[in-house]
Coordinates of N, CA, C and O in Angstrom, one line a residue:
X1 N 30.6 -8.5 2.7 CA 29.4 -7.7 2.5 C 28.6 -8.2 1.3 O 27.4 -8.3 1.3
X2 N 29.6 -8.6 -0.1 CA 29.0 -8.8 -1.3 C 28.1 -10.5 -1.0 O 27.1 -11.0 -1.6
X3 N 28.7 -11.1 0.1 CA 28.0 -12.5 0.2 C 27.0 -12.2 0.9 O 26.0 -12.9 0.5
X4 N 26.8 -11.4 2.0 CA 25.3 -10.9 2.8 C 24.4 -10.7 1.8 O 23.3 -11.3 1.9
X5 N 24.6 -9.8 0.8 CA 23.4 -9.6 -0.2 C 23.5 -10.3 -0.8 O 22.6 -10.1 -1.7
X6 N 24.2 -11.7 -1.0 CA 23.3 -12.5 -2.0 C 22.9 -13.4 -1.4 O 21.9 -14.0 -1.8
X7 N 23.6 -13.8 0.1 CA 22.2 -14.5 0.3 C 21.0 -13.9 1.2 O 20.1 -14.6 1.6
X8 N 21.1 -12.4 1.5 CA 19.3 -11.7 1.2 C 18.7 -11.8 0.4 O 17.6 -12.1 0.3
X9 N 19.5 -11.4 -0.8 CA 18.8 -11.7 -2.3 C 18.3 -12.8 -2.4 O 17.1 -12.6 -2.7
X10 N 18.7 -14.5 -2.3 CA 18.4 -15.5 -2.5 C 17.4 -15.6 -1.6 O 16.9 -16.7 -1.8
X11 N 16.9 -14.9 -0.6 CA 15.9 -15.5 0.8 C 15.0 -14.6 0.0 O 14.1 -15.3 -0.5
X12 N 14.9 -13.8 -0.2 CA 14.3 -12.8 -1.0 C 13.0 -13.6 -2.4 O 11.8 -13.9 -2.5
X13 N 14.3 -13.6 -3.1 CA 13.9 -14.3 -4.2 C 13.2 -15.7 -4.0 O 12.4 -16.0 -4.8
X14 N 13.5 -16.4 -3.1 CA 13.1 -17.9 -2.5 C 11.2 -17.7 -2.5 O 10.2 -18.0 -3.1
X15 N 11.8 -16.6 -1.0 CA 10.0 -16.3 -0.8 C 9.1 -16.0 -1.7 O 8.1 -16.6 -1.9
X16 N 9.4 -14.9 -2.4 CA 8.9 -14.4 -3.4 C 8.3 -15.6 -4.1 O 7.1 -16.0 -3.8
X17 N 9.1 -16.3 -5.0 CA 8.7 -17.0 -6.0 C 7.4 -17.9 -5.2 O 6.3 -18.1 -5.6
X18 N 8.0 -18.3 -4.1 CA 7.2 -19.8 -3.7 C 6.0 -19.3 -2.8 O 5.5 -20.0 -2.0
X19 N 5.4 -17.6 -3.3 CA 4.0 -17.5 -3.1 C 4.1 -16.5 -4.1 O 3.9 -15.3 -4.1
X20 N 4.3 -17.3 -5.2 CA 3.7 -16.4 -6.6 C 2.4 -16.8 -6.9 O 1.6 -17.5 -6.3
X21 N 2.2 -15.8 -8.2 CA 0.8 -16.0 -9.0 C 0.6 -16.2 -10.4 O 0.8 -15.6 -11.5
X22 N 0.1 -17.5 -10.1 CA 0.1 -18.3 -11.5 C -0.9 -17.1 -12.7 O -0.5 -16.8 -13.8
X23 N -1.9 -16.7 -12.3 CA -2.3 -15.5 -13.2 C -1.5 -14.7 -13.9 O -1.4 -14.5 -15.1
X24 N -0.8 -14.2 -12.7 CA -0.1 -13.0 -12.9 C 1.5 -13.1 -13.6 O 2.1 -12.1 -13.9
X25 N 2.2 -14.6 -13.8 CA 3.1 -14.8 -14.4 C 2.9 -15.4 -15.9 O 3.6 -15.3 -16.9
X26 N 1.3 -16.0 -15.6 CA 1.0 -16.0 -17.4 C 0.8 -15.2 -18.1 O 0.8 -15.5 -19.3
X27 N 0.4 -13.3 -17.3 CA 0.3 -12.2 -17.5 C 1.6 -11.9 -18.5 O 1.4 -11.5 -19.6
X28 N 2.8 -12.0 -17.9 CA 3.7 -11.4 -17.6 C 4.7 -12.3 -19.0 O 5.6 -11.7 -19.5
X29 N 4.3 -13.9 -19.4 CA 5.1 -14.6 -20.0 C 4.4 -14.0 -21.5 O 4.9 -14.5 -22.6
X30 N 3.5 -13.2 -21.6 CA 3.2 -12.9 -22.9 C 4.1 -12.3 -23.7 O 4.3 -12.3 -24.9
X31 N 5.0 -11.5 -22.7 CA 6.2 -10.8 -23.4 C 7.5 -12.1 -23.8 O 8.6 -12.0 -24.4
X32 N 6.9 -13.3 -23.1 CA 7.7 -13.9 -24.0 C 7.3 -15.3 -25.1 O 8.0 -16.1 -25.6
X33 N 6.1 -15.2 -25.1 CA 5.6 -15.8 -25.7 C 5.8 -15.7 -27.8 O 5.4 -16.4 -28.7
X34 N 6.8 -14.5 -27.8 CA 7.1 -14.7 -29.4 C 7.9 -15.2 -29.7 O 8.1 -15.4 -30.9
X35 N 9.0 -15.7 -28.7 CA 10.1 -16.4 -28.9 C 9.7 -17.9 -28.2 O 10.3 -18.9 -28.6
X36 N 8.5 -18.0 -27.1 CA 8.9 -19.3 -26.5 C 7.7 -20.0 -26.5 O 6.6 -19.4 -26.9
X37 N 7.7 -21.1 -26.2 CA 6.4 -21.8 -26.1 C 6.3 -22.8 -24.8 O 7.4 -23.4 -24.6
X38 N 5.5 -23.0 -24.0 CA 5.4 -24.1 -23.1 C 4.0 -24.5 -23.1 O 3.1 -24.0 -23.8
X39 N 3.8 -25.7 -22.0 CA 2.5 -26.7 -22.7 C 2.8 -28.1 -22.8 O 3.8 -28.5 -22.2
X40 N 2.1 -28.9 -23.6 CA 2.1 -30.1 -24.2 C 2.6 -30.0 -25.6 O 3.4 -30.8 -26.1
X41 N 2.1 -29.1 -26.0 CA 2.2 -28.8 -27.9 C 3.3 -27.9 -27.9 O 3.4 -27.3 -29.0
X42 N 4.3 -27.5 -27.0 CA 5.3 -26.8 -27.3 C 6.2 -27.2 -28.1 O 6.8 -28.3 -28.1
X43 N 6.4 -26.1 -29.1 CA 7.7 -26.4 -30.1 C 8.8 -25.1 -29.6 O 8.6 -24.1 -28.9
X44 N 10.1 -25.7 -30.3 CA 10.8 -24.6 -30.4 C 10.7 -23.8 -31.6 O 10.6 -24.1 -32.7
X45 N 11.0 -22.4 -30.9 CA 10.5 -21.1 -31.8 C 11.8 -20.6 -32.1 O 12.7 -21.4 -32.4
X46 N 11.9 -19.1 -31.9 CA 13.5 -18.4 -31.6 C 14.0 -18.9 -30.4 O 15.2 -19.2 -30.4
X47 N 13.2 -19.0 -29.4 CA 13.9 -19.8 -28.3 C 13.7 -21.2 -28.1 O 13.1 -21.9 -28.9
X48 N 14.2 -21.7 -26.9 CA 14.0 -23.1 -26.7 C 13.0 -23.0 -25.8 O 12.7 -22.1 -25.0
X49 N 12.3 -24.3 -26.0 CA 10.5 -24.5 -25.5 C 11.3 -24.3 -23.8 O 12.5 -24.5 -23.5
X50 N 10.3 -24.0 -23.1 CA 10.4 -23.8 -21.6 C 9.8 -24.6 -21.0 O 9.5 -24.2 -19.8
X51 N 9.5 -25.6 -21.4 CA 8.9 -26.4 -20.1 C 10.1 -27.2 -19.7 O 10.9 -27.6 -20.5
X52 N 9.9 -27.3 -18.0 CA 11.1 -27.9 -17.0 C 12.0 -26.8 -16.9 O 12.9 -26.8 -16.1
X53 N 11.9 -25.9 -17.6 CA 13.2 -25.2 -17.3 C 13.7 -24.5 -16.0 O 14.8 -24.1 -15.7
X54 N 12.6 -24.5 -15.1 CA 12.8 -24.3 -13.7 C 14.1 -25.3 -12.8 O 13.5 -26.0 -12.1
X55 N 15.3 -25.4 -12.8 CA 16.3 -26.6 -12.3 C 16.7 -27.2 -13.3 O 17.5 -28.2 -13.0
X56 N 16.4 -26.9 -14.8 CA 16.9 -27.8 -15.8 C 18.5 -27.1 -16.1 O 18.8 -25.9 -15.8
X57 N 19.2 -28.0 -16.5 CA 20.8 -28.0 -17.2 C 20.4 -26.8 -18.3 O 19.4 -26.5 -18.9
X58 N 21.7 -26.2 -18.2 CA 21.7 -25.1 -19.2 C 22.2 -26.2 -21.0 O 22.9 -27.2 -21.1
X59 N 21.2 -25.5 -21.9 CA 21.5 -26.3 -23.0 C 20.8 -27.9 -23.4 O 21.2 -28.8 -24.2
X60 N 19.9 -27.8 -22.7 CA 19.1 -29.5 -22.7 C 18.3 -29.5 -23.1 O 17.4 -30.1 -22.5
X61 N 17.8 -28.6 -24.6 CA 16.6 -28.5 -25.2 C 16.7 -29.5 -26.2 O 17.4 -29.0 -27.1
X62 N 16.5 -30.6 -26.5 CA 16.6 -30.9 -27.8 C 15.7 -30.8 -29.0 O 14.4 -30.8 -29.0
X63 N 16.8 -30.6 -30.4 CA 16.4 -29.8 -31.0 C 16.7 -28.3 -31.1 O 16.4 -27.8 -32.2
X64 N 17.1 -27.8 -30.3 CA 17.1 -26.2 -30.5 C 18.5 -25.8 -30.8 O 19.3 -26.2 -30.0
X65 N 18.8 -25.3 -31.6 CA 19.7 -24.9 -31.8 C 20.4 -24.1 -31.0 O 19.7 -23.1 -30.9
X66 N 21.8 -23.9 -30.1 CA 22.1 -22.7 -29.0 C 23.0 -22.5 -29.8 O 23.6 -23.1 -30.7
X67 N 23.0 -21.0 -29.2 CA 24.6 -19.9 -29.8 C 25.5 -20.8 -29.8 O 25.4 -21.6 -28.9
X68 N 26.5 -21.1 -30.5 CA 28.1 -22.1 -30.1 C 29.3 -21.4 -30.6 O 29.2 -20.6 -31.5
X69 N 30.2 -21.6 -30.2 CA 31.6 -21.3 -30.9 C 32.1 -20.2 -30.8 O 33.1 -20.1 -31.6
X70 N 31.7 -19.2 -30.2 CA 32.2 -18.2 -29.5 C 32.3 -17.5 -28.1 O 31.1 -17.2 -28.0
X71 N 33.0 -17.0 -27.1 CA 32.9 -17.0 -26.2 C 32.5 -16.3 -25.6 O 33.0 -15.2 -25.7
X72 N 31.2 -16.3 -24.4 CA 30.2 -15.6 -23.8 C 28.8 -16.2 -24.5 O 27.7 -15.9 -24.2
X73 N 29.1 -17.1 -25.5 CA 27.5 -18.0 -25.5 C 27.5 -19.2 -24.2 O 28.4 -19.7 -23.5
X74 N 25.7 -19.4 -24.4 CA 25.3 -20.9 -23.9 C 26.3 -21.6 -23.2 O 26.8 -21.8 -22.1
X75 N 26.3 -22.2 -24.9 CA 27.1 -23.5 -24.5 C 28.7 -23.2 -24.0 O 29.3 -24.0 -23.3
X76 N 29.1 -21.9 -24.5 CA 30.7 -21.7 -24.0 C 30.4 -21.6 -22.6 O 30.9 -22.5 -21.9
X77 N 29.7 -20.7 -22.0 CA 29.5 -20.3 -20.5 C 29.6 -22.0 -20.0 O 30.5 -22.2 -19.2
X78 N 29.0 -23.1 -20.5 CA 28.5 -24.2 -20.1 C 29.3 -25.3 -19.7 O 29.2 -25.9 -18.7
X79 N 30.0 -25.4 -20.6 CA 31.6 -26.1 -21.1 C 32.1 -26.5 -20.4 O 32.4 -27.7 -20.4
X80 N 32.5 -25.5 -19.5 CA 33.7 -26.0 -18.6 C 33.1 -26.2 -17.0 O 33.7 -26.5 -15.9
X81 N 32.0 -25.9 -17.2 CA 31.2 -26.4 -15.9 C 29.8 -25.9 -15.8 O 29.2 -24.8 -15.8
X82 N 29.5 -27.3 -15.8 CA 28.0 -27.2 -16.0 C 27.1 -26.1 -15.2 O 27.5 -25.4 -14.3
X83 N 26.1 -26.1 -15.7 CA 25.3 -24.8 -15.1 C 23.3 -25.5 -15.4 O 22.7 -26.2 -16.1
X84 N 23.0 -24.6 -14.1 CA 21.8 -25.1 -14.3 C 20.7 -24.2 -14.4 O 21.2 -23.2 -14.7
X85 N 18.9 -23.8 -14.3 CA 18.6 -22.9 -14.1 C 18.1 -22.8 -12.9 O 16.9 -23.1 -12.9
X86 N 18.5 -22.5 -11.8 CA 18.1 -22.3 -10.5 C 17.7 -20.9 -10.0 O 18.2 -19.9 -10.5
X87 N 17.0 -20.9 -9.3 CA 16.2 -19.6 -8.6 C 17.1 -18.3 -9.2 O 16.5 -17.6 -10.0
X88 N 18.3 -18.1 -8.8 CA 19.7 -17.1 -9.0 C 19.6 -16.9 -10.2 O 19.3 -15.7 -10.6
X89 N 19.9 -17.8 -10.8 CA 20.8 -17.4 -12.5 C 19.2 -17.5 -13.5 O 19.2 -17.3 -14.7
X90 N 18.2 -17.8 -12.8 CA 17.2 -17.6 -13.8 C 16.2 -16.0 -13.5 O 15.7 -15.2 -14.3
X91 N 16.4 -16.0 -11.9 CA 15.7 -14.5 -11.8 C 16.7 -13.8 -12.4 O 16.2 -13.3 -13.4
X92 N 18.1 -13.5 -12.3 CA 19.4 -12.7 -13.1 C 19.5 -12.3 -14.6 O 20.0 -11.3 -15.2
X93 N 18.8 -13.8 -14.8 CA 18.8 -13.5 -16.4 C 17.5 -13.0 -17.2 O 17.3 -12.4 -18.2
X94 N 16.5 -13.5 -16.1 CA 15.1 -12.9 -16.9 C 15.3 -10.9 -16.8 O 14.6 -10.2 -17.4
X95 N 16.4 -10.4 -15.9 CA 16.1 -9.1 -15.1 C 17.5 -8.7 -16.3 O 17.5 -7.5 -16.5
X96 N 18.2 -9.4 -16.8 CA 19.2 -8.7 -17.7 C 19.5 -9.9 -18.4 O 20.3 -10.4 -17.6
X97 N 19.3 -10.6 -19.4 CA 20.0 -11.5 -20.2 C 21.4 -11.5 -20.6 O 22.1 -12.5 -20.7
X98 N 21.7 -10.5 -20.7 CA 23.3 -10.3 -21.7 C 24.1 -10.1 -20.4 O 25.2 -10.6 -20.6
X99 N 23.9 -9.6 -19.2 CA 24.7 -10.6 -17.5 C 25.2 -11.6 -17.7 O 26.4 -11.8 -17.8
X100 N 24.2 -12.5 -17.7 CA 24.4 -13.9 -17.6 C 25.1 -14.6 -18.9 O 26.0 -15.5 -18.8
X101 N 24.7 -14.2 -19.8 CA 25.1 -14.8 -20.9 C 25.5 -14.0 -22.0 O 24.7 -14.2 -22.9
X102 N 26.3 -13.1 -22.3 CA 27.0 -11.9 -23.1 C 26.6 -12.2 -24.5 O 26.2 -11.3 -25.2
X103 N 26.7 -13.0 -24.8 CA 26.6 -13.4 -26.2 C 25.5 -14.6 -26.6 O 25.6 -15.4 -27.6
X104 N 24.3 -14.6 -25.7 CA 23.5 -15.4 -25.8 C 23.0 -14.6 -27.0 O 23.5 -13.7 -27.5
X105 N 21.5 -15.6 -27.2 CA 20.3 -15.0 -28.2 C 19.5 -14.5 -28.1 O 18.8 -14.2 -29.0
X106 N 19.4 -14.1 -26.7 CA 18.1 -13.4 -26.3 C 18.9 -12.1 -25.4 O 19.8 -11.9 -24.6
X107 N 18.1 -11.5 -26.1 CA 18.3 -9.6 -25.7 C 17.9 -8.9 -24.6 O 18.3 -8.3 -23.6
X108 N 16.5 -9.2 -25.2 CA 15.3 -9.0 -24.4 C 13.6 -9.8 -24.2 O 13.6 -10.8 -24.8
X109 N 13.0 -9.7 -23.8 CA 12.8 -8.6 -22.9 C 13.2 -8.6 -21.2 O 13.2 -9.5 -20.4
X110 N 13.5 -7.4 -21.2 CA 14.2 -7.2 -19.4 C 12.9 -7.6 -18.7 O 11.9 -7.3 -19.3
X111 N 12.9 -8.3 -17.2 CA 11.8 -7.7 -16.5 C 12.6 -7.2 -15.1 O 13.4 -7.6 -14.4
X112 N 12.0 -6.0 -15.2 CA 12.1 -5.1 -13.8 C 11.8 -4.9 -12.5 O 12.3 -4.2 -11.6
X113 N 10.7 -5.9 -12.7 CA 10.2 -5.8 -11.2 C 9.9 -7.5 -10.4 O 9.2 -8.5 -10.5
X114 N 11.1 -7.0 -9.4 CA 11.1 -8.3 -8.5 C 9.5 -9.1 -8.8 O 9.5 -10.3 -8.6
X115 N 8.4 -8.5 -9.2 CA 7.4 -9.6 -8.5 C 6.9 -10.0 -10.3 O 6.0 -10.8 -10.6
X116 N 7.3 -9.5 -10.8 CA 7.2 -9.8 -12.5 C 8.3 -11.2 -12.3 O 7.9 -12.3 -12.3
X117 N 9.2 -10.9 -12.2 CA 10.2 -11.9 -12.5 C 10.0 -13.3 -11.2 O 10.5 -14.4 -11.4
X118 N 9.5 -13.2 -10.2 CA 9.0 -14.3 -9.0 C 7.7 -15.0 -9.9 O 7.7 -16.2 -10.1
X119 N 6.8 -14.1 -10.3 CA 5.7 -14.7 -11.2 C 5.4 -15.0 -12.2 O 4.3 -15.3 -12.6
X120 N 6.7 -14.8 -12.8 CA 6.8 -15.8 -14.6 C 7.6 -17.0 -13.9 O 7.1 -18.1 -14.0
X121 N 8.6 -17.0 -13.3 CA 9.2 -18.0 -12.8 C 8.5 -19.1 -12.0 O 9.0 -20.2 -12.2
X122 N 7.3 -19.0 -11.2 CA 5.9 -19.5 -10.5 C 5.5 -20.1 -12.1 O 5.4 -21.3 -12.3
X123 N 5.2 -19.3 -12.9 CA 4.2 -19.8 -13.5 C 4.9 -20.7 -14.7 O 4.2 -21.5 -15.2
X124 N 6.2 -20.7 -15.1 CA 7.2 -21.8 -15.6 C 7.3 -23.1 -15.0 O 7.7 -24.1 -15.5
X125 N 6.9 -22.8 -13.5 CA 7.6 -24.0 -12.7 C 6.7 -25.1 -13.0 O 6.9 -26.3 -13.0
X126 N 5.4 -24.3 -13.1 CA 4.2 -25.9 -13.4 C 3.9 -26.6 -14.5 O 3.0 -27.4 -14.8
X127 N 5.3 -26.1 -15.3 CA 5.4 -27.3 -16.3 C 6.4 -28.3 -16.6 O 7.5 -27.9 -17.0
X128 N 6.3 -29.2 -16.6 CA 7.1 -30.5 -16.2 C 8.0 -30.5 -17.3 O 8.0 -29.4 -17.8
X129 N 8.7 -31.1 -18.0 CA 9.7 -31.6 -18.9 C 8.9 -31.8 -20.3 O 9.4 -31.7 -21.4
X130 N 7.7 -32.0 -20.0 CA 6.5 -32.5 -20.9 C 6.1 -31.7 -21.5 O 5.8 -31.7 -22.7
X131 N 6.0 -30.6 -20.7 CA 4.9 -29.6 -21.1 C 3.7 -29.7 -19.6 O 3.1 -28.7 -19.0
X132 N 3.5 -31.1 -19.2 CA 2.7 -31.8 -18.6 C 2.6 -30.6 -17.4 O 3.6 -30.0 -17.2
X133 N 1.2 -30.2 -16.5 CA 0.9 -29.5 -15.4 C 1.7 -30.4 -13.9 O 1.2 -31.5 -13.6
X134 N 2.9 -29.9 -13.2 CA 3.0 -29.9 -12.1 C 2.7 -28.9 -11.1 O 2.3 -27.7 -11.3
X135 N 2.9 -29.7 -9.6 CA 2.8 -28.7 -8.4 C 4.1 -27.9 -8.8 O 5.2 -28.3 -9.1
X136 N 3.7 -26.4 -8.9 CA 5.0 -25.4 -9.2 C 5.9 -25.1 -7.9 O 7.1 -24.9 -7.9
X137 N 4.6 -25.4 -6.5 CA 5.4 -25.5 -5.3 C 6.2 -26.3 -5.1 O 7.3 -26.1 -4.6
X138 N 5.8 -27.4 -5.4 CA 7.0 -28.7 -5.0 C 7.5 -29.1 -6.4 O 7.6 -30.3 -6.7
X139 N 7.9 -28.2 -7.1 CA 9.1 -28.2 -8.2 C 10.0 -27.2 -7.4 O 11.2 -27.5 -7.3
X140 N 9.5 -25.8 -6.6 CA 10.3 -24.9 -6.0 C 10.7 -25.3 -5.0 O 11.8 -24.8 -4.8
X141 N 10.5 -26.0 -4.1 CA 10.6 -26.4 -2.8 C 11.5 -27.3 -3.9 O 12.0 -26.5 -4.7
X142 N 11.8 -28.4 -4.1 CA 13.0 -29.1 -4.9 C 13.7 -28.7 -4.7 O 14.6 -29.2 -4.0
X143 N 13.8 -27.2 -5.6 CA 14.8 -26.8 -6.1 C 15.7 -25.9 -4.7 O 16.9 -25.7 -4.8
X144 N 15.2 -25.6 -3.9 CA 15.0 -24.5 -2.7 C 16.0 -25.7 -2.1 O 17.0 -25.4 -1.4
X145 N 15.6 -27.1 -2.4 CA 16.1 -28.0 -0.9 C 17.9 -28.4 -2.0 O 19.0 -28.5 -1.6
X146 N 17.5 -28.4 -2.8 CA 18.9 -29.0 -3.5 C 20.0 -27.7 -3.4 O 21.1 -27.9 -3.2
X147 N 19.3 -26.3 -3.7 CA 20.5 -25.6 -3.3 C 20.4 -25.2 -2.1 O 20.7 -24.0 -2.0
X148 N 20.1 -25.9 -0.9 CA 20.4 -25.4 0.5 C 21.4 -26.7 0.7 O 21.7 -26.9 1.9
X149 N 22.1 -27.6 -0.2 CA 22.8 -28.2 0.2 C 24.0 -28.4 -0.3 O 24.8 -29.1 0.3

């Protein structure tokens, strides 16, 4: 039963995201805009800059300092098998951080509503490793095809 709902959840979340709204997730990224930055000119702040982070490796910011050396951070979660941010573990964590990562750095903020968290996720995806503007659909569709395999 627990595997039926996640992969409804995951068809769910799939659709969702891959007819989001770029407005409405830059709406929605202001609540994280005091910790984060994306763009061209993004630096790291309290968090690590976010561009690419749609399918990026957990921990591949360079430069940013992650939680270390205790267990339920980042890099401990990371360690013993790599992890990445995929549709799942990034809608999971934007919806509860301390889930995913117990002893991460980031608290808050929660988002609560499926179509908040599909459209910050949409509106992350169109930025490249760079900062640089990509297609956010065919960064999702990517990522959509790599974990259907």
């Amino acid at each position: 039963m627990r595997f039926l709902l996640t992969i409804v959840t995951l068809t769910l979340i799939a659709t969702h995201v891959s007819a989001g709204d770029l407005a409405a997730g830059k709406r929605v990224f202001i609540k994280c805009k005091s910790c984060h930055q994306v763009g061209p000119e993004a630096k790291n702040k309290m968090g690590p800059t976010l561009n690419g982070v749609v399918g990026r490796r957990w921990g591949a910011v360079d430069g940013f300092k992650y939680s270390a050396g205790k267990e339920g951070t980042l890099l401990a979660a990371n360690a013993d098998s790599p992890k990445s941010w995929d549709l799942q573990t990034l809608s999971a964590y934007l919806r509860n951080p301390t889930e995913v990562i117990p002893n991460g750095k980031m608290k808050t903020p929660r988002l609560n509503k499926e179509e908040d968290v599909a459209n910050v996720i949409y509106y992350l995806a169109q930025f490249g490793e760079n900062g640089e503007k990509v297609d956010p659909d065919a960064v999702l569709s990517a990522l959509e095809e790599i974990g259907s395999k």
